[in-house]
JSON list of C-alpha atoms in Angstrom, two decimals:
[
{"chain": "A", "resi": 1413, "resn": "UNK", "atom": "CA", "xyz": [-8.39, 5.27, 6.46]},
{"chain": "A", "resi": 1414, "resn": "UNK", "atom": "CA", "xyz": [-11.94, 4.20, 5.69]},
{"chain": "A", "resi": 1415, "resn": "UNK", "atom": "CA", "xyz": [-14.87, 6.10, 7.16]},
{"chain": "A", "resi": 1416, "resn": "UNK", "atom": "CA", "xyz": [-16.66, 3.65, 9.50]},
{"chain": "A", "resi": 1417, "resn": "UNK", "atom": "CA", "xyz": [-19.87, 5.75, 9.38]},
{"chain": "A", "resi": 1418, "resn": "UNK", "atom": "CA", "xyz": [-20.61, 4.97, 5.75]},
{"chain": "A", "resi": 1419, "resn": "UNK", "atom": "CA", "xyz": [-23.97, 3.28, 5.19]},
{"chain": "A", "resi": 1420, "resn": "UNK", "atom": "CA", "xyz": [-23.86, -0.29, 3.86]},
{"chain": "A", "resi": 1421, "resn": "UNK", "atom": "CA", "xyz": [-24.07, -0.82, 0.12]},
{"chain": "A", "resi": 1422, "resn": "UNK", "atom": "CA", "xyz": [-27.51, -1.71, -1.31]},
{"chain": "A", "resi": 1423, "resn": "UNK", "atom": "CA", "xyz": [-28.01, -5.50, -1.25]},
{"chain": "A", "resi": 1424, "resn": "UNK", "atom": "CA", "xyz": [-27.66, -6.01, -5.01]},
{"chain": "A", "resi": 1425, "resn": "UNK", "atom": "CA", "xyz": [-24.49, -3.92, -5.20]},
{"chain": "A", "resi": 1426, "resn": "UNK", "atom": "CA", "xyz": [-23.05, -5.65, -2.12]},
{"chain": "A", "resi": 1427, "resn": "UNK", "atom": "CA", "xyz": [-23.70, -9.03, -3.71]},
{"chain": "A", "resi": 1428, "resn": "UNK", "atom": "CA", "xyz": [-21.88, -7.98, -6.90]},
{"chain": "A", "resi": 1429, "resn": "UNK", "atom": "CA", "xyz": [-18.95, -6.47, -4.97]},
{"chain": "A", "resi": 1430, "resn": "UNK", "atom": "CA", "xyz": [-18.52, -9.62, -2.86]},
{"chain": "A", "resi": 1431, "resn": "UNK", "atom": "CA", "xyz": [-18.50, -11.74, -6.02]},
{"chain": "A", "resi": 1432, "resn": "UNK", "atom": "CA", "xyz": [-15.87, -9.41, -7.50]},
{"chain": "A", "resi": 1433, "resn": "UNK", "atom": "CA", "xyz": [-13.74, -9.62, -4.36]},
{"chain": "A", "resi": 1434, "resn": "UNK", "atom": "CA", "xyz": [-13.92, -13.40, -4.53]},
{"chain": "A", "resi": 1435, "resn": "UNK", "atom": "CA", "xyz": [-12.58, -13.37, -8.08]},
{"chain": "A", "resi": 1436, "resn": "UNK", "atom": "CA", "xyz": [-9.81, -10.93, -7.14]},
{"chain": "A", "resi": 1437, "resn": "UNK", "atom": "CA", "xyz": [-8.67, -13.17, -4.29]},
{"chain": "A", "resi": 1438, "resn": "UNK", "atom": "CA", "xyz": [-8.29, -16.11, -6.67]},
{"chain": "A", "resi": 1439, "resn": "UNK", "atom": "CA", "xyz": [-5.88, -14.08, -8.84]},
{"chain": "A", "resi": 1440, "resn": "UNK", "atom": "CA", "xyz": [-3.47, -13.18, -6.02]},
{"chain": "A", "resi": 1441, "resn": "UNK", "atom": "CA", "xyz": [0.13, -14.09, -6.76]},
{"chain": "A", "resi": 1442, "resn": "UNK", "atom": "CA", "xyz": [1.63, -16.56, -4.21]},
{"chain": "A", "resi": 1443, "resn": "UNK", "atom": "CA", "xyz": [3.81, -15.00, -1.51]},
{"chain": "A", "resi": 1444, "resn": "UNK", "atom": "CA", "xyz": [7.27, -16.14, -0.43]},
{"chain": "A", "resi": 1445, "resn": "UNK", "atom": "CA", "xyz": [7.01, -18.81, 2.31]},
{"chain": "A", "resi": 1446, "resn": "UNK", "atom": "CA", "xyz": [8.33, -16.61, 5.17]},
{"chain": "A", "resi": 1447, "resn": "UNK", "atom": "CA", "xyz": [7.99, -12.99, 6.23]},
{"chain": "A", "resi": 1448, "resn": "UNK", "atom": "CA", "xyz": [11.77, -12.60, 6.17]},
{"chain": "A", "resi": 1449, "resn": "UNK", "atom": "CA", "xyz": [11.87, -13.71, 2.54]},
{"chain": "A", "resi": 1450, "resn": "UNK", "atom": "CA", "xyz": [9.09, -11.25, 1.71]},
{"chain": "A", "resi": 1451, "resn": "UNK", "atom": "CA", "xyz": [11.03, -8.43, 3.34]},
{"chain": "A", "resi": 1452, "resn": "UNK", "atom": "CA", "xyz": [14.13, -9.43, 1.37]},
{"chain": "A", "resi": 1453, "resn": "UNK", "atom": "CA", "xyz": [12.09, -9.40, -1.86]},
{"chain": "A", "resi": 1454, "resn": "UNK", "atom": "CA", "xyz": [10.90, -5.85, -1.13]},
{"chain": "A", "resi": 1455, "resn": "UNK", "atom": "CA", "xyz": [14.42, -4.78, -0.17]},
{"chain": "A", "resi": 1456, "resn": "UNK", "atom": "CA", "xyz": [15.72, -6.00, -3.53]},
{"chain": "A", "resi": 1457, "resn": "UNK", "atom": "CA", "xyz": [13.02, -4.02, -5.36]},
{"chain": "A", "resi": 1458, "resn": "UNK", "atom": "CA", "xyz": [13.93, -0.86, -3.44]},
{"chain": "A", "resi": 1459, "resn": "UNK", "atom": "CA", "xyz": [17.66, -1.29, -3.99]},
{"chain": "A", "resi": 1460, "resn": "UNK", "atom": "CA", "xyz": [17.12, -1.85, -7.73]},
{"chain": "A", "resi": 1461, "resn": "UNK", "atom": "CA", "xyz": [15.01, 1.32, -7.86]},
{"chain": "A", "resi": 1462, "resn": "UNK", "atom": "CA", "xyz": [17.92, 3.19, -6.27]},
{"chain": "A", "resi": 1463, "resn": "UNK", "atom": "CA", "xyz": [20.34, 1.80, -8.86]},
{"chain": "A", "resi": 1464, "resn": "UNK", "atom": "CA", "xyz": [17.86, 2.73, -11.60]},
{"chain": "A", "resi": 1465, "resn": "UNK", "atom": "CA", "xyz": [17.75, 6.27, -10.15]},
{"chain": "A", "resi": 1466, "resn": "UNK", "atom": "CA", "xyz": [13.97, 6.23, -9.74]},
{"chain": "A", "resi": 1467, "resn": "UNK", "atom": "CA", "xyz": [14.34, 6.38, -5.95]},
{"chain": "A", "resi": 1468, "resn": "UNK", "atom": "CA", "xyz": [16.33, 9.17, -4.26]},
{"chain": "A", "resi": 1469, "resn": "UNK", "atom": "CA", "xyz": [16.58, 7.43, -0.88]},
{"chain": "A", "resi": 1470, "resn": "UNK", "atom": "CA", "xyz": [20.15, 6.24, -0.18]},
{"chain": "A", "resi": 1471, "resn": "UNK", "atom": "CA", "xyz": [20.73, 2.46, 0.02]},
{"chain": "A", "resi": 1472, "resn": "UNK", "atom": "CA", "xyz": [21.47, 2.40, 3.77]},
{"chain": "A", "resi": 1473, "resn": "UNK", "atom": "CA", "xyz": [18.43, 4.55, 4.58]},
{"chain": "A", "resi": 1474, "resn": "UNK", "atom": "CA", "xyz": [16.18, 2.35, 2.44]},
{"chain": "A", "resi": 1475, "resn": "UNK", "atom": "CA", "xyz": [17.24, -0.69, 4.46]},
{"chain": "A", "resi": 1476, "resn": "UNK", "atom": "CA", "xyz": [16.63, 1.16, 7.73]},
{"chain": "A", "resi": 1477, "resn": "UNK", "atom": "CA", "xyz": [13.18, 2.34, 6.62]},
{"chain": "A", "resi": 1478, "resn": "UNK", "atom": "CA", "xyz": [12.01, -1.21, 5.85]},
{"chain": "A", "resi": 1479, "resn": "UNK", "atom": "CA", "xyz": [11.03, -2.52, 9.28]},
{"chain": "A", "resi": 1480, "resn": "UNK", "atom": "CA", "xyz": [9.67, -5.85, 10.50]},
{"chain": "A", "resi": 1481, "resn": "UNK", "atom": "CA", "xyz": [7.22, -5.88, 13.42]},
{"chain": "A", "resi": 1482, "resn": "UNK", "atom": "CA", "xyz": [5.65, -8.81, 15.26]},
{"chain": "A", "resi": 1483, "resn": "UNK", "atom": "CA", "xyz": [2.21, -9.08, 16.84]},
{"chain": "A", "resi": 1484, "resn": "UNK", "atom": "CA", "xyz": [3.94, -8.94, 20.24]},
{"chain": "A", "resi": 1485, "resn": "UNK", "atom": "CA", "xyz": [5.42, -5.55, 19.33]},
{"chain": "A", "resi": 1486, "resn": "UNK", "atom": "CA", "xyz": [2.41, -4.04, 17.56]},
{"chain": "A", "resi": 1487, "resn": "UNK", "atom": "CA", "xyz": [-1.17, -3.94, 18.81]},
{"chain": "A", "resi": 1488, "resn": "UNK", "atom": "CA", "xyz": [-2.39, -3.13, 15.27]},
{"chain": "A", "resi": 1489, "resn": "UNK", "atom": "CA", "xyz": [-0.81, -6.31, 13.88]},
{"chain": "A", "resi": 1490, "resn": "UNK", "atom": "CA", "xyz": [-2.48, -8.37, 16.59]},
{"chain": "A", "resi": 1491, "resn": "UNK", "atom": "CA", "xyz": [-5.88, -6.69, 16.09]},
{"chain": "A", "resi": 1492, "resn": "UNK", "atom": "CA", "xyz": [-5.74, -7.44, 12.36]},
{"chain": "A", "resi": 1493, "resn": "UNK", "atom": "CA", "xyz": [-5.12, -11.11, 13.04]},
{"chain": "A", "resi": 1494, "resn": "UNK", "atom": "CA", "xyz": [-1.57, -11.16, 11.71]},
{"chain": "A", "resi": 1495, "resn": "UNK", "atom": "CA", "xyz": [1.68, -12.43, 13.14]},
{"chain": "A", "resi": 1496, "resn": "UNK", "atom": "CA", "xyz": [3.93, -9.83, 11.49]},
{"chain": "A", "resi": 1497, "resn": "UNK", "atom": "CA", "xyz": [3.92, -6.54, 9.63]},
{"chain": "A", "resi": 1498, "resn": "UNK", "atom": "CA", "xyz": [6.42, -5.06, 7.21]},
{"chain": "A", "resi": 1499, "resn": "UNK", "atom": "CA", "xyz": [6.44, -1.27, 7.37]},
{"chain": "A", "resi": 1500, "resn": "UNK", "atom": "CA", "xyz": [8.06, 0.83, 4.66]},
{"chain": "A", "resi": 1501, "resn": "UNK", "atom": "CA", "xyz": [8.44, 4.33, 6.06]},
{"chain": "A", "resi": 1502, "resn": "UNK", "atom": "CA", "xyz": [5.86, 5.41, 8.62]},
{"chain": "A", "resi": 1503, "resn": "UNK", "atom": "CA", "xyz": [2.57, 6.74, 7.28]},
{"chain": "A", "resi": 1504, "resn": "UNK", "atom": "CA", "xyz": [2.27, 10.51, 6.86]},
{"chain": "A", "resi": 1505, "resn": "UNK", "atom": "CA", "xyz": [-1.34, 11.06, 7.88]},
{"chain": "A", "resi": 1506, "resn": "UNK", "atom": "CA", "xyz": [-1.19, 14.82, 7.10]},
{"chain": "A", "resi": 1507, "resn": "UNK", "atom": "CA", "xyz": [0.91, 14.16, 3.95]},
{"chain": "A", "resi": 1508, "resn": "UNK", "atom": "CA", "xyz": [3.87, 16.49, 4.28]},
{"chain": "A", "resi": 1509, "resn": "UNK", "atom": "CA", "xyz": [4.51, 19.44, 1.98]},
{"chain": "A", "resi": 1510, "resn": "UNK", "atom": "CA", "xyz": [7.71, 21.14, 0.90]},
{"chain": "A", "resi": 1511, "resn": "UNK", "atom": "CA", "xyz": [11.17, 19.56, 0.76]},
{"chain": "A", "resi": 1512, "resn": "UNK", "atom": "CA", "xyz": [11.38, 16.14, 2.43]},
{"chain": "A", "resi": 1513, "resn": "UNK", "atom": "CA", "xyz": [14.64, 14.46, 3.43]},
{"chain": "A", "resi": 1514, "resn": "UNK", "atom": "CA", "xyz": [15.09, 11.33, 1.25]},
{"chain": "A", "resi": 1515, "resn": "UNK", "atom": "CA", "xyz": [17.05, 9.75, 4.10]},
{"chain": "A", "resi": 1516, "resn": "UNK", "atom": "CA", "xyz": [13.85, 9.72, 6.17]},
{"chain": "A", "resi": 1517, "resn": "UNK", "atom": "CA", "xyz": [11.27, 8.79, 3.52]},
{"chain": "A", "resi": 1518, "resn": "UNK", "atom": "CA", "xyz": [11.08, 6.81, 0.30]},
{"chain": "A", "resi": 1519, "resn": "UNK", "atom": "CA", "xyz": [11.26, 9.64, -2.27]},
{"chain": "A", "resi": 1520, "resn": "UNK", "atom": "CA", "xyz": [10.90, 9.01, -6.00]},
{"chain": "A", "resi": 1521, "resn": "UNK", "atom": "CA", "xyz": [12.98, 10.88, -8.56]},
{"chain": "A", "resi": 1522, "resn": "UNK", "atom": "CA", "xyz": [9.98, 13.18, -9.23]},
{"chain": "A", "resi": 1523, "resn": "UNK", "atom": "CA", "xyz": [9.59, 14.05, -5.52]},
{"chain": "A", "resi": 1524, "resn": "UNK", "atom": "CA", "xyz": [6.65, 11.74, -4.81]},
{"chain": "A", "resi": 1525, "resn": "UNK", "atom": "CA", "xyz": [6.65, 10.05, -1.39]},
{"chain": "A", "resi": 1526, "resn": "UNK", "atom": "CA", "xyz": [5.88, 6.34, -0.95]},
{"chain": "A", "resi": 1527, "resn": "UNK", "atom": "CA", "xyz": [4.97, 4.59, 2.28]},
{"chain": "A", "resi": 1528, "resn": "UNK", "atom": "CA", "xyz": [3.33, 1.26, 2.98]},
{"chain": "A", "resi": 1529, "resn": "UNK", "atom": "CA", "xyz": [2.48, -1.40, 5.54]},
{"chain": "A", "resi": 1530, "resn": "UNK", "atom": "CA", "xyz": [1.75, -5.09, 5.03]},
{"chain": "A", "resi": 1531, "resn": "UNK", "atom": "CA", "xyz": [0.17, -7.45, 7.57]},
{"chain": "A", "resi": 1532, "resn": "UNK", "atom": "CA", "xyz": [0.73, -11.18, 7.14]},
{"chain": "A", "resi": 1533, "resn": "UNK", "atom": "CA", "xyz": [0.11, -14.39, 9.07]},
{"chain": "A", "resi": 1534, "resn": "UNK", "atom": "CA", "xyz": [3.08, -16.74, 9.06]},
{"chain": "A", "resi": 1535, "resn": "UNK", "atom": "CA", "xyz": [2.72, -20.47, 9.65]},
{"chain": "A", "resi": 1536, "resn": "UNK", "atom": "CA", "xyz": [5.27, -23.21, 8.91]},
{"chain": "A", "resi": 1537, "resn": "UNK", "atom": "CA", "xyz": [6.12, -22.98, 5.21]},
{"chain": "A", "resi": 1538, "resn": "UNK", "atom": "CA", "xyz": [3.28, -20.57, 4.40]},
{"chain": "A", "resi": 1539, "resn": "UNK", "atom": "CA", "xyz": [2.60, -16.85, 4.43]},
{"chain": "A", "resi": 1540, "resn": "UNK", "atom": "CA", "xyz": [-0.93, -15.44, 4.22]},
{"chain": "A", "resi": 1541, "resn": "UNK", "atom": "CA", "xyz": [-1.63, -11.86, 3.17]},
{"chain": "A", "resi": 1542, "resn": "UNK", "atom": "CA", "xyz": [-4.05, -10.28, 5.67]},
{"chain": "A", "resi": 1543, "resn": "UNK", "atom": "CA", "xyz": [-3.99, -6.55, 4.87]},
{"chain": "A", "resi": 1544, "resn": "UNK", "atom": "CA", "xyz": [-1.93, -3.79, 3.29]},
{"chain": "A", "resi": 1545, "resn": "UNK", "atom": "CA", "xyz": [-1.90, -0.14, 2.38]},
{"chain": "A", "resi": 1546, "resn": "UNK", "atom": "CA", "xyz": [0.43, 1.28, -0.27]},
{"chain": "A", "resi": 1547, "resn": "UNK", "atom": "CA", "xyz": [0.30, 5.04, -0.75]},
{"chain": "A", "resi": 1548, "resn": "UNK", "atom": "CA", "xyz": [2.05, 7.49, -3.05]},
{"chain": "A", "resi": 1549, "resn": "UNK", "atom": "CA", "xyz": [1.58, 11.22, -2.59]},
{"chain": "A", "resi": 1550, "resn": "UNK", "atom": "CA", "xyz": [2.94, 14.36, -4.21]},
{"chain": "A", "resi": 1551, "resn": "UNK", "atom": "CA", "xyz": [3.83, 17.03, -1.63]},
{"chain": "A", "resi": 1552, "resn": "UNK", "atom": "CA", "xyz": [2.98, 19.69, -4.26]},
{"chain": "A", "resi": 1553, "resn": "UNK", "atom": "CA", "xyz": [-0.40, 18.00, -4.94]},
{"chain": "A", "resi": 1554, "resn": "UNK", "atom": "CA", "xyz": [0.52, 18.07, -8.63]},
{"chain": "A", "resi": 1555, "resn": "UNK", "atom": "CA", "xyz": [-0.39, 16.20, -10.83]},
{"chain": "A", "resi": 1556, "resn": "UNK", "atom": "CA", "xyz": [-2.45, 14.44, -8.12]},
{"chain": "A", "resi": 1557, "resn": "UNK", "atom": "CA", "xyz": [-2.40, 14.66, -4.35]},
{"chain": "A", "resi": 1558, "resn": "UNK", "atom": "CA", "xyz": [-2.28, 10.93, -3.59]},
{"chain": "A", "resi": 1559, "resn": "UNK", "atom": "CA", "xyz": [-3.36, 7.43, -4.53]},
{"chain": "A", "resi": 1560, "resn": "UNK", "atom": "CA", "xyz": [-3.62, 4.54, -2.09]},
{"chain": "A", "resi": 1561, "resn": "UNK", "atom": "CA", "xyz": [-4.11, 0.82, -2.60]},
{"chain": "A", "resi": 1562, "resn": "UNK", "atom": "CA", "xyz": [-5.80, -0.78, 0.40]},
{"chain": "A", "resi": 1563, "resn": "UNK", "atom": "CA", "xyz": [-6.53, -4.37, 1.34]},
{"chain": "A", "resi": 1564, "resn": "UNK", "atom": "CA", "xyz": [-8.49, -4.56, 4.60]},
{"chain": "A", "resi": 1565, "resn": "UNK", "atom": "CA", "xyz": [-8.43, -7.59, 6.87]},
{"chain": "A", "resi": 1566, "resn": "UNK", "atom": "CA", "xyz": [-11.37, -10.04, 6.47]},
{"chain": "A", "resi": 1567, "resn": "UNK", "atom": "CA", "xyz": [-14.43, -8.85, 8.38]},
{"chain": "A", "resi": 1568, "resn": "UNK", "atom": "CA", "xyz": [-13.45, -5.17, 8.23]},
{"chain": "A", "resi": 1569, "resn": "UNK", "atom": "CA", "xyz": [-16.31, -2.68, 7.72]},
{"chain": "A", "resi": 1570, "resn": "UNK", "atom": "CA", "xyz": [-15.30, -2.21, 4.07]},
{"chain": "A", "resi": 1571, "resn": "UNK", "atom": "CA", "xyz": [-15.42, -5.97, 3.57]},
{"chain": "A", "resi": 1572, "resn": "UNK", "atom": "CA", "xyz": [-18.57, -6.64, 5.58]},
{"chain": "A", "resi": 1573, "resn": "UNK", "atom": "CA", "xyz": [-20.76, -3.68, 4.60]},
{"chain": "A", "resi": 1574, "resn": "UNK", "atom": "CA", "xyz": [-19.41, -2.53, 1.22]},
{"chain": "A", "resi": 1575, "resn": "UNK", "atom": "CA", "xyz": [-17.83, -5.59, -0.36]},
{"chain": "A", "resi": 1576, "resn": "UNK", "atom": "CA", "xyz": [-14.69, -3.51, -0.93]},
{"chain": "A", "resi": 1577, "resn": "UNK", "atom": "CA", "xyz": [-11.99, -5.28, 1.02]},
{"chain": "A", "resi": 1578, "resn": "UNK", "atom": "CA", "xyz": [-9.60, -4.54, -1.86]},
{"chain": "A", "resi": 1579, "resn": "UNK", "atom": "CA", "xyz": [-9.94, -0.97, -3.13]},
{"chain": "A", "resi": 1580, "resn": "UNK", "atom": "CA", "xyz": [-8.22, 2.19, -4.33]},
{"chain": "A", "resi": 1581, "resn": "UNK", "atom": "CA", "xyz": [-8.49, 5.71, -2.90]},
{"chain": "A", "resi": 1582, "resn": "UNK", "atom": "CA", "xyz": [-8.17, 8.15, -5.86]},
{"chain": "A", "resi": 1583, "resn": "UNK", "atom": "CA", "xyz": [-6.87, 11.28, -4.09]},
{"chain": "A", "resi": 1584, "resn": "UNK", "atom": "CA", "xyz": [-9.65, 11.28, -1.46]},
{"chain": "A", "resi": 1585, "resn": "UNK", "atom": "CA", "xyz": [-9.74, 9.28, 1.78]},
{"chain": "A", "resi": 1586, "resn": "UNK", "atom": "CA", "xyz": [-13.51, 8.83, 1.60]},
{"chain": "A", "resi": 1587, "resn": "UNK", "atom": "CA", "xyz": [-13.71, 7.76, -2.06]},
{"chain": "A", "resi": 1588, "resn": "UNK", "atom": "CA", "xyz": [-13.17, 4.08, -2.78]},
{"chain": "A", "resi": 1589, "resn": "UNK", "atom": "CA", "xyz": [-13.27, 2.12, -6.02]},
{"chain": "A", "resi": 1590, "resn": "UNK", "atom": "CA", "xyz": [-12.75, -1.64, -6.45]},
{"chain": "A", "resi": 1591, "resn": "UNK", "atom": "CA", "xyz": [-9.10, -2.46, -6.92]},
{"chain": "A", "resi": 1592, "resn": "UNK", "atom": "CA", "xyz": [-7.03, -5.44, -7.98]},
{"chain": "A", "resi": 1593, "resn": "UNK", "atom": "CA", "xyz": [-5.65, -7.51, -5.11]},
{"chain": "A", "resi": 1594, "resn": "UNK", "atom": "CA", "xyz": [-1.92, -6.99, -5.60]},
{"chain": "A", "resi": 1595, "resn": "UNK", "atom": "CA", "xyz": [1.01, -8.84, -4.16]},
{"chain": "A", "resi": 1596, "resn": "UNK", "atom": "CA", "xyz": [3.29, -6.58, -2.09]},
{"chain": "A", "resi": 1597, "resn": "UNK", "atom": "CA", "xyz": [5.98, -6.82, -4.78]},
{"chain": "A", "resi": 1598, "resn": "UNK", "atom": "CA", "xyz": [3.51, -5.79, -7.49]},
{"chain": "A", "resi": 1599, "resn": "UNK", "atom": "CA", "xyz": [2.16, -2.84, -5.49]},
{"chain": "A", "resi": 1600, "resn": "UNK", "atom": "CA", "xyz": [5.60, -1.51, -4.58]},
{"chain": "A", "resi": 1601, "resn": "UNK", "atom": "CA", "xyz": [6.95, -1.92, -8.12]},
{"chain": "A", "resi": 1602, "resn": "UNK", "atom": "CA", "xyz": [3.97, -0.09, -9.59]},
{"chain": "A", "resi": 1603, "resn": "UNK", "atom": "CA", "xyz": [4.33, 2.88, -7.24]},
{"chain": "A", "resi": 1604, "resn": "UNK", "atom": "CA", "xyz": [8.06, 3.09, -7.97]},
{"chain": "A", "resi": 1605, "resn": "UNK", "atom": "CA", "xyz": [7.96, 2.73, -11.74]},
{"chain": "A", "resi": 1606, "resn": "UNK", "atom": "CA", "xyz": [4.33, 3.34, -12.68]},
{"chain": "A", "resi": 1607, "resn": "UNK", "atom": "CA", "xyz": [1.67, 5.93, -11.86]},
{"chain": "A", "resi": 1608, "resn": "UNK", "atom": "CA", "xyz": [3.51, 8.65, -13.76]},
{"chain": "A", "resi": 1609, "resn": "UNK", "atom": "CA", "xyz": [2.38, 11.21, -16.32]},
{"chain": "A", "resi": 1610, "resn": "UNK", "atom": "CA", "xyz": [3.52, 9.82, -19.68]},
{"chain": "A", "resi": 1611, "resn": "UNK", "atom": "CA", "xyz": [2.71, 12.84, -21.87]},
{"chain": "A", "resi": 1612, "resn": "UNK", "atom": "CA", "xyz": [4.34, 16.24, -22.08]},
{"chain": "A", "resi": 1613, "resn": "UNK", "atom": "CA", "xyz": [0.92, 17.89, -22.44]},
{"chain": "A", "resi": 1614, "resn": "UNK", "atom": "CA", "xyz": [-2.49, 16.85, -21.16]},
{"chain": "A", "resi": 1615, "resn": "UNK", "atom": "CA", "xyz": [-5.11, 15.62, -23.63]},
{"chain": "A", "resi": 1616, "resn": "UNK", "atom": "CA", "xyz": [-7.64, 18.19, -22.34]},
{"chain": "A", "resi": 1617, "resn": "UNK", "atom": "CA", "xyz": [-7.28, 21.61, -20.81]}
]
């Protein structure tokens, strides 16, 4: 979660960050036309990851963990200006340690935990991406504690004062760097199959 007490970015930096955010928005992959189709797309990605043995969570549990909420059910969805949210496992604010039941969380084959939420606005034949957060964390804090991809709703403090509506948290909740604006399918696929150590030994000690 972003720290609302951060001072605004200097004017020149804010101008550059807003220009960058504008370019990132133009590159966003189109979404499926309905929230139900988006949820089905994410479900297929999760089930394939289970078949590929990169996700330990059982098929039935994965379906149960992928929830659809409406603005009538969720105050947060309504406050963000969305009509629906898709929630993939509820967020672990303290980030759990030790053994975690893969029936209750999305657990990768290396023990990393994935959770996410997506807020969208659905209108006839169109789905608009309002906000998301996709986080992966290692309960052992090795090789990294966590990484989170955030897209804040328009007008959020990070958008208004920092020009960082779309950003990445590199293992610290109060550190933000500009990040690509990803489609939900891209973000989930990357956290399942990417963001892994690819070498047996580090380049530097």
